[in-house]
CSV table of C-alpha atoms and ligand atoms in Angstrom, one decimal:
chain,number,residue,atom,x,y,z
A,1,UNK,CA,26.0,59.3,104.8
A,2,UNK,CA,28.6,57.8,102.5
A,3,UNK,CA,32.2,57.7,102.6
A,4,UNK,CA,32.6,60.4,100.2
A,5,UNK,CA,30.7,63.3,101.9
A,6,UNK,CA,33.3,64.7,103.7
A,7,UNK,CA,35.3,64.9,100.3
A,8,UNK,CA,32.6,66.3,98.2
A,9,UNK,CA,31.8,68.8,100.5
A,10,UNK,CA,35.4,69.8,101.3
A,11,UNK,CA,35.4,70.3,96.9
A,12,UNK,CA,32.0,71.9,96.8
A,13,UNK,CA,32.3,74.3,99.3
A,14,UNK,CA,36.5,75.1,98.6
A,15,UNK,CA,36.0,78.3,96.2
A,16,UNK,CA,33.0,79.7,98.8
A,17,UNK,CA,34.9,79.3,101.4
A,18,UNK,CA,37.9,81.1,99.9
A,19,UNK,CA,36.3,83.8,98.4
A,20,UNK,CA,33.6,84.4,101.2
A,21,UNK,CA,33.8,82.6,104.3
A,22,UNK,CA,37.3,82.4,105.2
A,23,UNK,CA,36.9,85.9,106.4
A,24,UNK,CA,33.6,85.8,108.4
A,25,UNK,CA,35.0,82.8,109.9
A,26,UNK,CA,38.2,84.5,111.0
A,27,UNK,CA,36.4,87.2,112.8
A,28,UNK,CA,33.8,85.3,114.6
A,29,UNK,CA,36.7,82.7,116.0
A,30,UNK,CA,38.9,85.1,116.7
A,31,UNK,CA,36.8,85.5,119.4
A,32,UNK,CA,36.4,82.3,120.9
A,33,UNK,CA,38.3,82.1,124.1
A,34,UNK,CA,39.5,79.2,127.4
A,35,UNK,CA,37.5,75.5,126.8
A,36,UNK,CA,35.8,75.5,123.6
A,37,UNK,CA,32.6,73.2,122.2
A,38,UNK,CA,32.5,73.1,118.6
A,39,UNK,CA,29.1,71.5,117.9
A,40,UNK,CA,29.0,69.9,114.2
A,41,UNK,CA,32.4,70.1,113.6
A,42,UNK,CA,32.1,68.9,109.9
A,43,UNK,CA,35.2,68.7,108.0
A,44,UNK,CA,37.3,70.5,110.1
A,45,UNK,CA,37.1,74.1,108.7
A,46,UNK,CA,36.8,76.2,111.6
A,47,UNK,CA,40.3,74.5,113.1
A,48,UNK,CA,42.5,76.5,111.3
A,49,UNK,CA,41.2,79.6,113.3
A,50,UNK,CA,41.8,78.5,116.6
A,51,UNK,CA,44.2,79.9,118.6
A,52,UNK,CA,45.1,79.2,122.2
A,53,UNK,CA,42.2,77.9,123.0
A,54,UNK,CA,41.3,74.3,123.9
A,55,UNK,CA,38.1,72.9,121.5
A,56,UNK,CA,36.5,69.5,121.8
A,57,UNK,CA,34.4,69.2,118.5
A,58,UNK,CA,31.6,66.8,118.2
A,59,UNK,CA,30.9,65.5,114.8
A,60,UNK,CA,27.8,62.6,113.8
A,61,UNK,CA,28.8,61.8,110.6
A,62,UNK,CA,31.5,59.3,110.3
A,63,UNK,CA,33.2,60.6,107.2
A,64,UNK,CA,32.9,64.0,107.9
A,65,UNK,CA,34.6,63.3,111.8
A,66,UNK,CA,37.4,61.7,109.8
A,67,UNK,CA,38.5,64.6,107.9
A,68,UNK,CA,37.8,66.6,111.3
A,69,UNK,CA,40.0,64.3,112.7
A,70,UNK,CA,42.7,65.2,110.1
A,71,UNK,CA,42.5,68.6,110.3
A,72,UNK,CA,42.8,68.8,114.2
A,73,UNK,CA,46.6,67.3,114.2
A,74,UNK,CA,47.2,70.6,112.0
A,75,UNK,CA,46.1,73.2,114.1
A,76,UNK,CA,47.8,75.4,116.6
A,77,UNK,CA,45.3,74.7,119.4
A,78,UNK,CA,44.5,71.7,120.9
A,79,UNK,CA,41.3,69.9,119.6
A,80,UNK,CA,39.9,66.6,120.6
A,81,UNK,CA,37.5,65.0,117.7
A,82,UNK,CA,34.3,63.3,119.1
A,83,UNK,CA,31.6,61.5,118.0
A,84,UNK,CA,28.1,63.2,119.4
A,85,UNK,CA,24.9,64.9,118.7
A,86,UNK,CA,24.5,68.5,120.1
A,87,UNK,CA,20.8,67.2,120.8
A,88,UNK,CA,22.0,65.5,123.5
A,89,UNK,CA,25.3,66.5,125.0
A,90,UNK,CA,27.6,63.9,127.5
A,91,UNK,CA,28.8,67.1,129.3
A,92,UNK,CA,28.3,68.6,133.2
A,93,UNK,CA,26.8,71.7,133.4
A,94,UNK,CA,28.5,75.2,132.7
A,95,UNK,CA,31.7,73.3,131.3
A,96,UNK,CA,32.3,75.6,128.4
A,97,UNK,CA,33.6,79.5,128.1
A,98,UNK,CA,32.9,79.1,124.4
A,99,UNK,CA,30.3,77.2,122.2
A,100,UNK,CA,30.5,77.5,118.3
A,101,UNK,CA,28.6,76.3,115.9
A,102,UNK,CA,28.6,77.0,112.0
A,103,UNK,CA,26.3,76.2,109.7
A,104,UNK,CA,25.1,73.7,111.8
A,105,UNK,CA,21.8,74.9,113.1
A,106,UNK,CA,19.7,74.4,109.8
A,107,UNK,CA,20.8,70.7,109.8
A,108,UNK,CA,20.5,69.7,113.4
A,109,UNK,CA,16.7,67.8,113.4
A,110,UNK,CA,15.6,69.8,116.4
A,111,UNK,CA,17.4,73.2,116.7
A,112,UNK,CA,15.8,73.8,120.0
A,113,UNK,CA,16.8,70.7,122.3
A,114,UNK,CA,20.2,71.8,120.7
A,115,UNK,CA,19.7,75.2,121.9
A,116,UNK,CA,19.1,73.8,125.5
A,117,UNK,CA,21.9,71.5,125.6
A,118,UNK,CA,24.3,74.6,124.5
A,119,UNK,CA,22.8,77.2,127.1
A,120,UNK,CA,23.5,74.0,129.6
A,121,UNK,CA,26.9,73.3,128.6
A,122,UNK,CA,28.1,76.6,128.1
A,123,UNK,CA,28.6,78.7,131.4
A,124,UNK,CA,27.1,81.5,132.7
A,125,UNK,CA,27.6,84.3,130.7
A,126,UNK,CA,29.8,82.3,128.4
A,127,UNK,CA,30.4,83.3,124.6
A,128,UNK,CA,28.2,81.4,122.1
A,129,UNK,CA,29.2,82.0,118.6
A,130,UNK,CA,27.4,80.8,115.8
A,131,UNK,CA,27.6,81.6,111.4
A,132,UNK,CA,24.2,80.0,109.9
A,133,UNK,CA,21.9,80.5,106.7
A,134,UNK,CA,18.5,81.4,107.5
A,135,UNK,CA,14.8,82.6,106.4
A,136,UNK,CA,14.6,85.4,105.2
A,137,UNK,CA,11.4,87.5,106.9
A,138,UNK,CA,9.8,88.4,103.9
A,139,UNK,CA,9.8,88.9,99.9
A,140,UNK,CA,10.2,86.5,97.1
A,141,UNK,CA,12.9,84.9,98.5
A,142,UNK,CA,11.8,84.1,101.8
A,143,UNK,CA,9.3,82.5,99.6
A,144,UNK,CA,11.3,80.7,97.1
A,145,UNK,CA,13.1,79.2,100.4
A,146,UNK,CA,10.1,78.0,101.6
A,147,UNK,CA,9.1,76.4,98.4
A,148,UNK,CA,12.8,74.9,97.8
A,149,UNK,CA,13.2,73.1,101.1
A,150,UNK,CA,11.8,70.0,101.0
A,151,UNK,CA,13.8,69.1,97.8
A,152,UNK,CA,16.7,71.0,98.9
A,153,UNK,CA,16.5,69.0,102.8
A,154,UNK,CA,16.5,65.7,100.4
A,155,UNK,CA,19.6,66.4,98.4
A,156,UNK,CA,22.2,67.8,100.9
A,157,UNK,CA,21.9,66.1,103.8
A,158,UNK,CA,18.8,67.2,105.9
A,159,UNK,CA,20.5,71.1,105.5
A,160,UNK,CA,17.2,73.5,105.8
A,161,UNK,CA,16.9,76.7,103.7
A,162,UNK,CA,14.1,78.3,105.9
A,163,UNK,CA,15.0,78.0,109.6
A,164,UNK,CA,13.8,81.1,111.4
A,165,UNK,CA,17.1,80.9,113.8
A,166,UNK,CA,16.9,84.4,115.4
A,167,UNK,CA,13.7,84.3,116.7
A,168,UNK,CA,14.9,80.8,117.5
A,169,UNK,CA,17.7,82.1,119.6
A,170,UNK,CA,15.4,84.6,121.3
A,171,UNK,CA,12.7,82.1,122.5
A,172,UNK,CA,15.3,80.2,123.9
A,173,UNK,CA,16.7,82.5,126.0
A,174,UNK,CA,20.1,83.9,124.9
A,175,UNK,CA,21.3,87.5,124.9
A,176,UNK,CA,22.1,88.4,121.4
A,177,UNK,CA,25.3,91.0,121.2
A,178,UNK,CA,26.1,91.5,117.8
A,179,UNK,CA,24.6,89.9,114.4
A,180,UNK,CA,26.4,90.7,111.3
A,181,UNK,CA,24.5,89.9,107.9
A,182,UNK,CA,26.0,88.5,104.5
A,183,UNK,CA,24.6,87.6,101.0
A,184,UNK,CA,21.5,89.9,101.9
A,185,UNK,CA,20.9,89.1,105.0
A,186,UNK,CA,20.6,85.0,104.3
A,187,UNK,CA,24.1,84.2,106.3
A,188,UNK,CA,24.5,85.8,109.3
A,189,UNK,CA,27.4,85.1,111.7
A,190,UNK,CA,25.9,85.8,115.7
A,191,UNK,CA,27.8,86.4,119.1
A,192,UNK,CA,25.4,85.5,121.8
A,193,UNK,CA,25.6,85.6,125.8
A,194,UNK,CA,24.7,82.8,127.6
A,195,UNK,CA,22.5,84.6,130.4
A,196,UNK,CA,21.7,82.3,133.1
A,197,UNK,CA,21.0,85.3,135.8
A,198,UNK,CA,22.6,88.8,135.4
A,199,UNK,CA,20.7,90.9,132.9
A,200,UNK,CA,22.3,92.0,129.5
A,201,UNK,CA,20.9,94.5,126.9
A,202,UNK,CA,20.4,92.2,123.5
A,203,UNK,CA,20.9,94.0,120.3
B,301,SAM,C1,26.6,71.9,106.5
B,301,SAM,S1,27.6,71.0,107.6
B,301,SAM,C2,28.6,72.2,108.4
B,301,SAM,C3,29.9,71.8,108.8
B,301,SAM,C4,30.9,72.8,109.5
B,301,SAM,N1,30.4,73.2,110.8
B,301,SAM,C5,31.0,74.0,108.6
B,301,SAM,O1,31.0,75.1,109.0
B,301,SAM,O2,31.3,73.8,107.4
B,301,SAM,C6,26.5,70.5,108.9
B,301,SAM,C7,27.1,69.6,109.9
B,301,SAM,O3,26.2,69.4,111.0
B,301,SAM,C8,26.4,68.0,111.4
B,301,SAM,N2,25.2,67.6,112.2
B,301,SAM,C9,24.0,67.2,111.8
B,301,SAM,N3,23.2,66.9,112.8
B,301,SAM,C10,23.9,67.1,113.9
B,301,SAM,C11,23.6,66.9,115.3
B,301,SAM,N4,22.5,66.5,115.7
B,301,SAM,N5,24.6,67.3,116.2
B,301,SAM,C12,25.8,67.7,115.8
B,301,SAM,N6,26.1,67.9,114.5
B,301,SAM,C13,25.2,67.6,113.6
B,301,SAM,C14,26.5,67.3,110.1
B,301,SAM,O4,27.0,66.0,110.3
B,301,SAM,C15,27.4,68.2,109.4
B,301,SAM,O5,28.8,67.9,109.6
């Protein structure tokens, strides 16, 4: 990607974020707690809702890492700015308490080696917290995502209108605790358990 992404999409996404995110963002991060992943960190948005917490946040794209970078000398808690693809993750077993990852999942090429690598990473029972666009099941605008996606997938990035992330979620194994829609059910922000042997009823 170009220089510039970071910037356009810090301009594009400003007056959404203000009117509509800021506040789904602030509830789900409120949440995150102890040593935090942040997987597709982006432009740094989620940093300002940090709080005593320690994050490392992996980030691909060069210019985007760079305003993540920016951001992270800001904010209250301590963050660490890496490259690295969530496909493939440079850390031990059960390391994290927290994983996070917004808006991420419908741009990642394959959402379920990600999936892996985050239930790997993240420790037992640990706190996975994710905010994503998805498919709707049905209606005219689960089809009109369909139709839309290849075009869509070419002009922002390889961002996917049609991922089918809570079934997603369920194949792979993680306990879902609370999923709270927006927009009509297209965003949804998630808070997951990361299972690896007690049982937990999923919602
Ligand atoms: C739509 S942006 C979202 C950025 C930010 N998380 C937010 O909430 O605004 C998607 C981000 O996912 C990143 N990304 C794409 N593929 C990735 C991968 N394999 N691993 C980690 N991040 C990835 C992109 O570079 C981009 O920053």
């Amino acid at each position: 990607m170009s220089k510039l992404t970071g910037y356009i999409y810090d301009i594009i996404m400003g007056p959404f974020e203000r009117k509509k995110l800021h506040r789904i963002r602030y509830n789900l991060l409120s949440k995150a707690a102890g040593k935090v992943l942040e997987i597709g960190s982006g432009t740094g948005v989620n940093f300002p809702y940090y709080k005593e917490v320690t994050v490392t946040a992996l980030e691909p794209d060069e210019s985007m890492r760079e305003r993540s970078l920016a951001k992270s000398k800001q904010s209250r808690a301590s963050i660490e700015v890496r490259n690295g693809d969530a496909q493939e993750l440079e850390f031990e077993d059960n390391t994290f308490d927290t994983v996070v990852g917004t808006l991420v999942l419908c741009t990642i090429p394959n959402p379920r080696q990600a999936l892996k690598e985050i239930r790997r990473v993240c420790k037992p029972n640990g706190l996975i917290l994710l905010f994503e666009h998805v498919r709707l099941e049905k209606g005219i605008t689960a089809k009109a995502q369909d139709i839309l996606n290849p075009i869509w997938r070419k002009i922002s990035g390889g961002c996917n209108l049609n991922r089918e992330t809570i079934s997603l979620l369920r194949e792979e194994g993680l306990v879902l605790t609370e999923v709270n829609e927006y927009l009509k059910g297209i965003f949804l922000s998630i808070e997951a358990v990361n299972q690896k042997d007690e049982k937990i009823i999923s919602v």
